Coordinates of N, CA and C in Angstrom, one line a residue:
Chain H
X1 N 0.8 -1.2 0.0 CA 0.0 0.0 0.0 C 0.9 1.2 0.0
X2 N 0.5 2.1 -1.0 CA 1.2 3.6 -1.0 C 1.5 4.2 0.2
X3 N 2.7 5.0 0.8 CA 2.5 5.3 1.8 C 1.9 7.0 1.5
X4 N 1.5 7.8 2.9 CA 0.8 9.0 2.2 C 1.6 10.1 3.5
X5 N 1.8 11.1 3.4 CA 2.4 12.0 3.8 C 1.1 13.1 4.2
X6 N 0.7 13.9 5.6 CA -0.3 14.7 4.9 C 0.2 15.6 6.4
X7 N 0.1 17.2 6.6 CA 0.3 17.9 7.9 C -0.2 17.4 8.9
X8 N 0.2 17.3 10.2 CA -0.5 16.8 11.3 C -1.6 17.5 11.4
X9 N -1.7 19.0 11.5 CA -2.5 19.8 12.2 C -2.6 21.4 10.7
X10 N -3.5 21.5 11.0 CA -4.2 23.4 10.2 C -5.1 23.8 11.3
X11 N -4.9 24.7 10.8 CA -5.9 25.8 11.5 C -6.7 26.8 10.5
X12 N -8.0 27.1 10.5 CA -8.6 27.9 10.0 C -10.1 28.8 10.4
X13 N -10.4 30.0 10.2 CA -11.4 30.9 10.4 C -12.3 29.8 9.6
X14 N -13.3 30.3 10.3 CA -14.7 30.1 9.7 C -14.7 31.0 8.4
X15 N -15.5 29.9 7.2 CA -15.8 30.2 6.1 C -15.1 30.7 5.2
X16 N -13.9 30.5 5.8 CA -12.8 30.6 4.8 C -12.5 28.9 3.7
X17 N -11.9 28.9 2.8 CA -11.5 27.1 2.0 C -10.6 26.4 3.1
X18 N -10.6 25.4 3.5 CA -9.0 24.8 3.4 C -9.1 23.6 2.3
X19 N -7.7 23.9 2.0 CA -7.0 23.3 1.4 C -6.0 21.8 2.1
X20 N -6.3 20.5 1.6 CA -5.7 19.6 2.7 C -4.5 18.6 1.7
X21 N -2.9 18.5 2.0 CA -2.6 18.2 0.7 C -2.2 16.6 1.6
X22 N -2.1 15.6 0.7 CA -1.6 14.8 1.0 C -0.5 14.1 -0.3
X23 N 0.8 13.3 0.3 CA 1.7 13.5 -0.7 C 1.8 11.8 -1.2
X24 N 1.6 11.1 -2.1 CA 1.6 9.5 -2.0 C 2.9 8.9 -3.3
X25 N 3.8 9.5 -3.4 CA 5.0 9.5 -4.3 C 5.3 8.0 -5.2
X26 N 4.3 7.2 -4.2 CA 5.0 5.5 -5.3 C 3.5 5.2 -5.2
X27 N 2.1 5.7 -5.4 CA 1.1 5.4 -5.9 C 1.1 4.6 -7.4
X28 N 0.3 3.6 -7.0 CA 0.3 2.5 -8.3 C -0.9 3.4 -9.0
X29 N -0.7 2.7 -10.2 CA -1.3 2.6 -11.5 C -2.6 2.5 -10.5
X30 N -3.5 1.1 -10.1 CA -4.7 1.1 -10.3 C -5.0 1.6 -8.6
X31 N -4.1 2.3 -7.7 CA -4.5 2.5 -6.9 C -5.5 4.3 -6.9
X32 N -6.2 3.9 -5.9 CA -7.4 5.3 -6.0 C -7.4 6.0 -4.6
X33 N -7.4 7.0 -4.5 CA -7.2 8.3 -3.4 C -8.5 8.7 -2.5
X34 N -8.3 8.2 -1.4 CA -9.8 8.2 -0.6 C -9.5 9.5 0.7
X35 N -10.6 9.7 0.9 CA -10.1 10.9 2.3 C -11.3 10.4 3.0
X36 N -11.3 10.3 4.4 CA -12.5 9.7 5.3 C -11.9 10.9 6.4
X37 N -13.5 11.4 7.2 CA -13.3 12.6 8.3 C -13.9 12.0 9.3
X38 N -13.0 12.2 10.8 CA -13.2 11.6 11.9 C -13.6 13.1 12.6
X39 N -15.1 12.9 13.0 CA -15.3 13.7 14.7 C -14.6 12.9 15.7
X40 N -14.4 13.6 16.7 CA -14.1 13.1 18.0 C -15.6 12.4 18.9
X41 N -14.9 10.8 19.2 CA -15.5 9.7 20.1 C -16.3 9.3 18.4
X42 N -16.2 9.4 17.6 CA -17.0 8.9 16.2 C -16.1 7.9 15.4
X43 N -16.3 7.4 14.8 CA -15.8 6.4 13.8 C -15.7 7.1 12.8
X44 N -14.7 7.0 11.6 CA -14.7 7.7 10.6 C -15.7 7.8 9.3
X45 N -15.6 8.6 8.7 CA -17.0 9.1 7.4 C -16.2 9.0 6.1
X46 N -16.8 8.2 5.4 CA -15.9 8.3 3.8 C -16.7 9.6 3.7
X47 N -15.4 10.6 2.8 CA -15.8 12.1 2.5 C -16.0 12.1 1.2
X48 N -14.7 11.2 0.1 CA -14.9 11.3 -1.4 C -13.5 10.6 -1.7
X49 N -13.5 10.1 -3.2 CA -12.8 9.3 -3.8 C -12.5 9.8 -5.1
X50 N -11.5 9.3 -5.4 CA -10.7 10.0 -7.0 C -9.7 9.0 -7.3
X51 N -9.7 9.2 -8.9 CA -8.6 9.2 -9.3 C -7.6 9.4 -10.4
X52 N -8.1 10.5 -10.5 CA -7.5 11.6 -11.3 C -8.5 12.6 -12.0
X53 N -7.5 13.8 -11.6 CA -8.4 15.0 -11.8 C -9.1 15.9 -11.1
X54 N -10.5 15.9 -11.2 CA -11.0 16.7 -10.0 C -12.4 15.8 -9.7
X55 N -12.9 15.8 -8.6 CA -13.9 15.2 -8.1 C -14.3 16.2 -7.3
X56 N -16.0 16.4 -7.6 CA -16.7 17.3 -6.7 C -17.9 16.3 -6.1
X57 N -18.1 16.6 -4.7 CA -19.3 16.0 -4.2 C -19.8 17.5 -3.3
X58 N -21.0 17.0 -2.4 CA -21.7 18.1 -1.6 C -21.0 18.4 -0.5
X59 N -19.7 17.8 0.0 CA -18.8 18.1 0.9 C -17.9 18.4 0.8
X60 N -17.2 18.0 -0.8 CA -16.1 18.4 -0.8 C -15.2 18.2 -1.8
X61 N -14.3 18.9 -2.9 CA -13.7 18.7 -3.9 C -12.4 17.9 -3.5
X62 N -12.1 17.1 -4.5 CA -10.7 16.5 -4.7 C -9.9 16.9 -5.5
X63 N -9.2 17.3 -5.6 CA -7.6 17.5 -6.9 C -6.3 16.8 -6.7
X64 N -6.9 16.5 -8.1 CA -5.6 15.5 -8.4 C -4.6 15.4 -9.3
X65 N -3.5 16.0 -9.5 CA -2.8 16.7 -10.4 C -2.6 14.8 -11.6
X66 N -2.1 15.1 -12.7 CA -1.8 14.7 -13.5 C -1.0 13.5 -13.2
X67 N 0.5 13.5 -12.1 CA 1.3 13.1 -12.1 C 0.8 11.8 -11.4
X68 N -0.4 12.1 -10.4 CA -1.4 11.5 -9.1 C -0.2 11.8 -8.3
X69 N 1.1 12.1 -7.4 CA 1.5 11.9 -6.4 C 1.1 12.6 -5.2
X70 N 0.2 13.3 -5.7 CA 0.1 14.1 -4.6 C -1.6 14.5 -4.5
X71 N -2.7 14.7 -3.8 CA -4.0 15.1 -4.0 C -4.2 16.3 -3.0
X72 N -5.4 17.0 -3.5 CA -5.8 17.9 -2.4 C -7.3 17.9 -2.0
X73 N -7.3 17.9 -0.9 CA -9.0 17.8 -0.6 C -9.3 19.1 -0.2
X74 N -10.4 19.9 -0.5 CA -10.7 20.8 -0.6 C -12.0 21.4 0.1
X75 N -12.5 22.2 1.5 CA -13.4 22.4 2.0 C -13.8 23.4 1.7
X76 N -14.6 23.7 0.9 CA -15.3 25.2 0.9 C -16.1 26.0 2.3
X77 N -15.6 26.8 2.5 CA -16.1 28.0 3.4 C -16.4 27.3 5.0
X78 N -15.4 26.5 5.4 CA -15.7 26.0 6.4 C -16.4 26.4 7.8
X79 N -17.2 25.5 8.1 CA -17.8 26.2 9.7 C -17.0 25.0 10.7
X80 N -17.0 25.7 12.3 CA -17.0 25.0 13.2 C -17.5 23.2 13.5
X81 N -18.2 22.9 12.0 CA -18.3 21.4 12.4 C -18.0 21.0 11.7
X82 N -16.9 21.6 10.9 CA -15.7 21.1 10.1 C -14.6 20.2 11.4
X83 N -14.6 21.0 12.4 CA -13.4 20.6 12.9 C -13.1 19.1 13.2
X84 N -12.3 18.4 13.2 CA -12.2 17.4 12.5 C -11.0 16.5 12.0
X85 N -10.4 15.3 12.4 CA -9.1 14.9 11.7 C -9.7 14.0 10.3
X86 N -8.5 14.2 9.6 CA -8.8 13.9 7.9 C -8.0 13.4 7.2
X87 N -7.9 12.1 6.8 CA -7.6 11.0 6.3 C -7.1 10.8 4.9
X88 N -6.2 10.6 4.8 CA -5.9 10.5 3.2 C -5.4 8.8 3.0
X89 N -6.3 8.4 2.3 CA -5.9 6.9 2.1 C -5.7 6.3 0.6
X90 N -4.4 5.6 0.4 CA -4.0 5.3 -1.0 C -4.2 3.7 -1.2
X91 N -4.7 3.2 -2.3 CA -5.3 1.9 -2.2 C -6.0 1.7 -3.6
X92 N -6.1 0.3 -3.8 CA -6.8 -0.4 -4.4 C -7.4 -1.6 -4.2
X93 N -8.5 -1.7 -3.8 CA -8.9 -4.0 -3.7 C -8.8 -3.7 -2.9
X94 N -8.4 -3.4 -1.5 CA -7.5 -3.9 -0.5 C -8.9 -4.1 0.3
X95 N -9.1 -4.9 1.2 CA -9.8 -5.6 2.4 C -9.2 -4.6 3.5
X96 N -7.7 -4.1 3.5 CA -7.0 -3.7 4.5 C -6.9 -2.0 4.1
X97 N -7.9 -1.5 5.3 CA -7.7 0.6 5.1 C -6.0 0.6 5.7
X98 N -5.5 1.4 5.2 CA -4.5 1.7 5.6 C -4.5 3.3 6.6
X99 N -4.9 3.7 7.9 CA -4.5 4.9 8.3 C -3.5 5.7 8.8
X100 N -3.3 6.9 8.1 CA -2.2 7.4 9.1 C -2.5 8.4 10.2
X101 N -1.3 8.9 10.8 CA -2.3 10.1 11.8 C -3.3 11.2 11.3
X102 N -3.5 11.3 9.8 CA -4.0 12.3 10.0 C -4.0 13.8 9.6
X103 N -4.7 14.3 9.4 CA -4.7 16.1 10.0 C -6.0 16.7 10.9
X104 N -5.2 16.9 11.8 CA -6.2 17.4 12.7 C -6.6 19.0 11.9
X105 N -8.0 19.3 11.9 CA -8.3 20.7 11.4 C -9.0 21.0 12.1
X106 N -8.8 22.3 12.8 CA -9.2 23.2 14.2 C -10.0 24.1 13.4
X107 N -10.8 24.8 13.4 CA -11.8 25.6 12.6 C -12.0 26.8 13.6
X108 N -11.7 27.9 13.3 CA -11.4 29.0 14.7 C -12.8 30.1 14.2
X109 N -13.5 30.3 15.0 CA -14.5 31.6 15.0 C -14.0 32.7 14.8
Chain M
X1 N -32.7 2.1 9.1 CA -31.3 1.4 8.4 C -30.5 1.8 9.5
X2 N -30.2 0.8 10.7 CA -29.2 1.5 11.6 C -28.2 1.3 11.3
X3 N -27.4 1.0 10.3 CA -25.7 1.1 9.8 C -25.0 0.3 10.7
X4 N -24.2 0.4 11.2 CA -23.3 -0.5 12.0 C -23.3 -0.6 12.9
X5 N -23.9 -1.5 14.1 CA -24.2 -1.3 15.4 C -23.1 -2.0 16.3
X6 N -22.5 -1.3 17.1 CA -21.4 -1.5 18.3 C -22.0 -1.6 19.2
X7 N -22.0 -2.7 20.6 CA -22.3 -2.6 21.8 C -20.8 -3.7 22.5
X8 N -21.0 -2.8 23.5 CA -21.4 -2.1 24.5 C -20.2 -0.9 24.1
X9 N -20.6 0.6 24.5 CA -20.2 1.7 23.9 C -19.3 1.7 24.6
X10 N -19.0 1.6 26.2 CA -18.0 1.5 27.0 C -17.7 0.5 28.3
X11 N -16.3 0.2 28.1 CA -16.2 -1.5 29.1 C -15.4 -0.7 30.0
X12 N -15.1 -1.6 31.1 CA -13.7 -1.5 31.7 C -13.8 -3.1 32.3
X13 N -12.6 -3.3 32.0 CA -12.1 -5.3 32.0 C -11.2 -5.1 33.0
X14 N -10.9 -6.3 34.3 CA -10.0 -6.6 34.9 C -9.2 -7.4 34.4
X15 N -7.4 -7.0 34.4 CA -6.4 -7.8 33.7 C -7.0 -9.4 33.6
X16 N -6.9 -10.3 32.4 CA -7.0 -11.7 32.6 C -8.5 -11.7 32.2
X17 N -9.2 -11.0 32.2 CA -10.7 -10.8 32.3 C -11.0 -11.7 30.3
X18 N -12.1 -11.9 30.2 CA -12.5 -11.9 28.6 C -13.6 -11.8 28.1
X19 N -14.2 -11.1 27.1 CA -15.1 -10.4 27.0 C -15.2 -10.7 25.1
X20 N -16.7 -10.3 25.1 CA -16.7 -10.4 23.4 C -17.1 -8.8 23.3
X21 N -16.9 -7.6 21.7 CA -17.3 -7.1 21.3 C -18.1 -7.2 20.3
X22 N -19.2 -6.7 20.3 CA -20.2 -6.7 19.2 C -20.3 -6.3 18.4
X23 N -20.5 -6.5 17.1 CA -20.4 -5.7 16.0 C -22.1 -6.3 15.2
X24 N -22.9 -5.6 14.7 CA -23.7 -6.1 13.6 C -24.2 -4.8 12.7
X25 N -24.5 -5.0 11.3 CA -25.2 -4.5 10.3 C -26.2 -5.0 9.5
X26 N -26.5 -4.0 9.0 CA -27.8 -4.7 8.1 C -27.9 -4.1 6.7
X27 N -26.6 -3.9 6.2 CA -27.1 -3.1 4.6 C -26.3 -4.6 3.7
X28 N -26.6 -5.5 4.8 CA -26.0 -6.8 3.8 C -24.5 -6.8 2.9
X29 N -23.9 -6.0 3.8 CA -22.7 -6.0 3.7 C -21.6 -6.8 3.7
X30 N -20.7 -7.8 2.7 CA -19.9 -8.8 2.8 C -18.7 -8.7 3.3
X31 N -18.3 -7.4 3.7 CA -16.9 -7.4 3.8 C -17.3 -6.4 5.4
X32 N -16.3 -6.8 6.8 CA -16.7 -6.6 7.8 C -15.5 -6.7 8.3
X33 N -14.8 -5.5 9.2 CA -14.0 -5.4 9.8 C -13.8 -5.0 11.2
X34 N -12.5 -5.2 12.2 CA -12.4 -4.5 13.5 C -11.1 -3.8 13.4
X35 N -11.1 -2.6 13.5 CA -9.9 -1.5 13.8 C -9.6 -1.4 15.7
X36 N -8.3 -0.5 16.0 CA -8.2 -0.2 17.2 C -7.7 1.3 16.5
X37 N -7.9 1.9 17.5 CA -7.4 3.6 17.9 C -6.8 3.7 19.4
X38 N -5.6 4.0 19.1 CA -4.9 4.5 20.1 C -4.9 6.0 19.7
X39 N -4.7 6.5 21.1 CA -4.6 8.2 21.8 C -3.9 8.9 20.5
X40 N -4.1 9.9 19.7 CA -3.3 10.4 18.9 C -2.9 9.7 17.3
X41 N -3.5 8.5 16.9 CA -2.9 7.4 16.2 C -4.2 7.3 15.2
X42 N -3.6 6.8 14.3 CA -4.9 6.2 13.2 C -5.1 4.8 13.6
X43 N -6.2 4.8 12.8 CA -6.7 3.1 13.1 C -5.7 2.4 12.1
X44 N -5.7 1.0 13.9 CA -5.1 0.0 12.8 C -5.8 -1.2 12.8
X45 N -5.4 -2.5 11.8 CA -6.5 -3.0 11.8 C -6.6 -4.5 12.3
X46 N -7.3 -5.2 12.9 CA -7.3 -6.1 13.9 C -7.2 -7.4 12.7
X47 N -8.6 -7.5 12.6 CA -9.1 -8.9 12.2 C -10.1 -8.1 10.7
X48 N -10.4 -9.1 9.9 CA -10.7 -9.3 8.8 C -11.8 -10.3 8.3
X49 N -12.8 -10.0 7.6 CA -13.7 -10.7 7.1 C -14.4 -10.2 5.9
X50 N -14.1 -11.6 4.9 CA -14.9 -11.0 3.6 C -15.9 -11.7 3.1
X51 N -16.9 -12.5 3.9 CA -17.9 -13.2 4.0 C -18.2 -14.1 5.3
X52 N -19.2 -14.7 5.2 CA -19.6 -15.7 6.2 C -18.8 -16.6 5.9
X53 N -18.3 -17.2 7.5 CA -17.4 -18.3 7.6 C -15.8 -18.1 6.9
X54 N -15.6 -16.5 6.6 CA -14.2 -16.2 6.3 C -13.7 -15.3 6.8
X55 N -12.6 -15.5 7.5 CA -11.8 -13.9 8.1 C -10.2 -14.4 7.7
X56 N -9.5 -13.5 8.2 CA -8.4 -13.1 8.5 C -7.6 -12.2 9.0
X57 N -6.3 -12.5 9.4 CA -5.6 -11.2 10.7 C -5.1 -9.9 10.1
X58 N -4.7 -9.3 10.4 CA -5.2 -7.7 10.1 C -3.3 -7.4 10.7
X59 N -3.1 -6.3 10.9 CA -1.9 -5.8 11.5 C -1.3 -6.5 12.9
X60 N -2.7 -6.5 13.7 CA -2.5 -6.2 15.0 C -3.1 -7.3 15.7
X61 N -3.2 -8.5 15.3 CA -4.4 -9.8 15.8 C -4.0 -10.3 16.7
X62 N -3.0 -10.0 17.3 CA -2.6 -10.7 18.3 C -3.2 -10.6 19.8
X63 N -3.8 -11.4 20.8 CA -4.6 -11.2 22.0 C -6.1 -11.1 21.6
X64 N -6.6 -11.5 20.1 CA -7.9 -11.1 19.5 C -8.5 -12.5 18.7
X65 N -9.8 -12.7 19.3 CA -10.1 -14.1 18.3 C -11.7 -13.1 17.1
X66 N -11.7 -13.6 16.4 CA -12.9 -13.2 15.7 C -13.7 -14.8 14.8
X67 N -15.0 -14.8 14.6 CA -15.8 -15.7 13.8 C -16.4 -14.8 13.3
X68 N -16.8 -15.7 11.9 CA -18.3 -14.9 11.1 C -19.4 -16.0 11.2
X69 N -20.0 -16.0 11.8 CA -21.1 -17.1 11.3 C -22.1 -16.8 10.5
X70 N -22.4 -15.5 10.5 CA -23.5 -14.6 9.6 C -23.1 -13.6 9.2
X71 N -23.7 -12.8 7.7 CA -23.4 -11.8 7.4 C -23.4 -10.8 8.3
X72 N -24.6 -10.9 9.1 CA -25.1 -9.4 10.0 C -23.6 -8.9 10.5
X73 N -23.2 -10.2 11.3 CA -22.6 -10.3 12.7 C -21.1 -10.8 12.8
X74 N -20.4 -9.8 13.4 CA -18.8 -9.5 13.4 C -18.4 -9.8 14.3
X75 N -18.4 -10.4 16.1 CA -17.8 -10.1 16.8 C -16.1 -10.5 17.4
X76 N -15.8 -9.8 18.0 CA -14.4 -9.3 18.4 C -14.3 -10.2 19.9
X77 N -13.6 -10.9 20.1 CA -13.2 -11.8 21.2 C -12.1 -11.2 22.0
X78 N -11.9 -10.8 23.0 CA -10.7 -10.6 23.7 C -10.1 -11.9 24.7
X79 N -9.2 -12.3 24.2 CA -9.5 -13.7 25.1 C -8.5 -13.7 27.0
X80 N -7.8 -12.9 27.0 CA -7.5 -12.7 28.4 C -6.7 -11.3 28.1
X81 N -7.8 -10.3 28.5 CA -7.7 -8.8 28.9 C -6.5 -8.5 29.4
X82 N -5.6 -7.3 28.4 CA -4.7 -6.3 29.5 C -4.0 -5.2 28.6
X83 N -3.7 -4.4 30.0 CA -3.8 -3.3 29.4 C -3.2 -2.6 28.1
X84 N -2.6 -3.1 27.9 CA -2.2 -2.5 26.2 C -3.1 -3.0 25.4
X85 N -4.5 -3.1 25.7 CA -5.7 -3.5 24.9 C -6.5 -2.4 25.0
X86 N -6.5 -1.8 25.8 CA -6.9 -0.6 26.5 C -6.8 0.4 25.0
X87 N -8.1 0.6 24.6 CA -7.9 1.1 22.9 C -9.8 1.8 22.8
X88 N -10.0 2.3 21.7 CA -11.5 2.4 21.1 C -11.3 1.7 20.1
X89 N -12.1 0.6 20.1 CA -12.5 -0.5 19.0 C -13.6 0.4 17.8
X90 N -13.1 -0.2 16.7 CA -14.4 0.6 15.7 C -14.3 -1.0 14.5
X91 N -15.8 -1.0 14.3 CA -16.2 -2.1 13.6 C -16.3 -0.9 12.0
X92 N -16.6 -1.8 10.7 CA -16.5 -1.2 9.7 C -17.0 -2.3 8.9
X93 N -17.8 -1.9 7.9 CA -18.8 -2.8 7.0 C -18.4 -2.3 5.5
X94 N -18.0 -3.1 4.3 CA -18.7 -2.6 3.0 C -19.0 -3.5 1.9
X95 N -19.4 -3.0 0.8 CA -20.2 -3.8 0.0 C -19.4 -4.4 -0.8
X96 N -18.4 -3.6 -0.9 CA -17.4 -4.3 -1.9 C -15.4 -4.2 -1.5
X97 N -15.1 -4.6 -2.3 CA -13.3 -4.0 -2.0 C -13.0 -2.6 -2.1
X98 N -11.9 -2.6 -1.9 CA -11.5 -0.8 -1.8 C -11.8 -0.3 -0.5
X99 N -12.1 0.8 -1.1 CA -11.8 2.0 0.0 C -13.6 2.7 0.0
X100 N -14.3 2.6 -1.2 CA -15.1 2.9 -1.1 C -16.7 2.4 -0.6
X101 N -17.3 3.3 0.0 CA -18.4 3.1 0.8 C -18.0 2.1 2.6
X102 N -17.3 2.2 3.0 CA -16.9 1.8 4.2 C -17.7 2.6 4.8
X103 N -18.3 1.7 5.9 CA -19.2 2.8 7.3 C -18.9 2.3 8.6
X104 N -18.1 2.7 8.9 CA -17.7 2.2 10.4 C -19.4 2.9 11.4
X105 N -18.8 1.8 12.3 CA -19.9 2.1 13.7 C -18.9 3.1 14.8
X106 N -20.3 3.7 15.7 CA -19.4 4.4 16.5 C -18.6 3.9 17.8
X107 N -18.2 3.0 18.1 CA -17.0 2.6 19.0 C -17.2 2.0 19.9
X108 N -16.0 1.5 20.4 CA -16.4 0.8 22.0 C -15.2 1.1 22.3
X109 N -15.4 1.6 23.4 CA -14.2 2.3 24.6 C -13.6 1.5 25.6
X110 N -12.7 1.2 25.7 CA -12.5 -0.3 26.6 C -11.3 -0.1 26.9
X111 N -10.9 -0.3 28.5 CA -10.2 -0.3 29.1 C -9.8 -1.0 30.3
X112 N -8.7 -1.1 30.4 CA -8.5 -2.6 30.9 C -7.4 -2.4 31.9
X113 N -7.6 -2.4 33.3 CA -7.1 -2.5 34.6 C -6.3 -3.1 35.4

């Protein structure tokens, strides 16, 4: 499984974008780019899935440059229940999620 | 449609102790898993199941038994409690391979004395 690189921690105002990059440099061919968002005491939420390009859903854009090594998950105008750690997972088939720590995102009033 | 149901939400086990975790769903889901979360950490993954009467070990299986006898139903065996067990268990269901549509349940908190 790809390994993925992504900041521990961001910070952002309300209603402003963030921007979340995660970096996956020896992503295979048939592997695909997942991001899942954990509240706290919650189990995690698949957010959205790509692979290659741009993916929009009602939560949240993906970009995915050309090269794939790298994606960005994209929150528009975030509020306070954004705040949230966020997952970037690299994979294909697998039976087995692979997580890492994370980015924790703090959403500030 | 209650998605993935976990009980009991929160344990506390005496060392040596053994206990089962519950896991069940109902969107007829084939593929059925158990994660651990430690303090700060991503989930990692225990045990594995990709139908009735199939599983396999995961990263971390060690001190963990699991059976499938039914689609619904996942459960997680602890077979003699201690504390570096001491974790939030999360169960996880999906319909197919990959990554996509996975719906974990919300947790079991379990700590061990």
């Amino acid at each position: 499984l790809a390994k993925t690189t992504q900041p521990i921690s961001m910070d952002s105002y309300e209603g402003q974008e963030v921007n979340i990059t995660c970096s996956h440099n020896n992503i295979a061919t048939n592997d695909y780019i997942t991001w899942y968002q954990q509240f706290p005491s919650q189990g995690p939420r698949f957010i959205i899935q790509g692979y290659k390009t741009k993916v929009t859903n009602e939560v949240a854009s993906l970009f995915i440059p050309a090269d794939r090594k790298s994606s960005t998950l994209s929150l528009p105008r975030v509020s306070l229940s954004d705040t949230a750690v966020y997952y970037c997972l690299v994979g294909a088939g697998s039976y087995q999620l692979t997580f890492g720590k994370g980015t924790k995102l703090s959403v500030i009033p | 449609n209650a998605g993935v149901t976990q009980t009991p939400k929160f344990q506390v086990l005496k060392t040596g102790q053994s206990m089962t975790l519950q896991c069940a769903q109902d969107m007829n889901h084939e593929y059925m898993s158990w994660y651990r979360q430690d303090p700060g950490m991503g989930l990692r993954l225990i045990h594995y199941s990709v139908g009735a009467g199939i599983t396999d070990q995961g990263e971390v299986p060690n001190g963990y038994n699991v059976s499938r006898s039914t689609t619904e139903d996942f459960p997680l065996r602890l077979l003699s409690a201690a504390p570096s067990q001491t974790s939030v268990y999360f169960c996880a269901s999906s319909s197919g391979t990959g990554f996509y549509g996975y719906t974990f349940g919300s947790g079991t908190r379990l700590t061990v004395v």
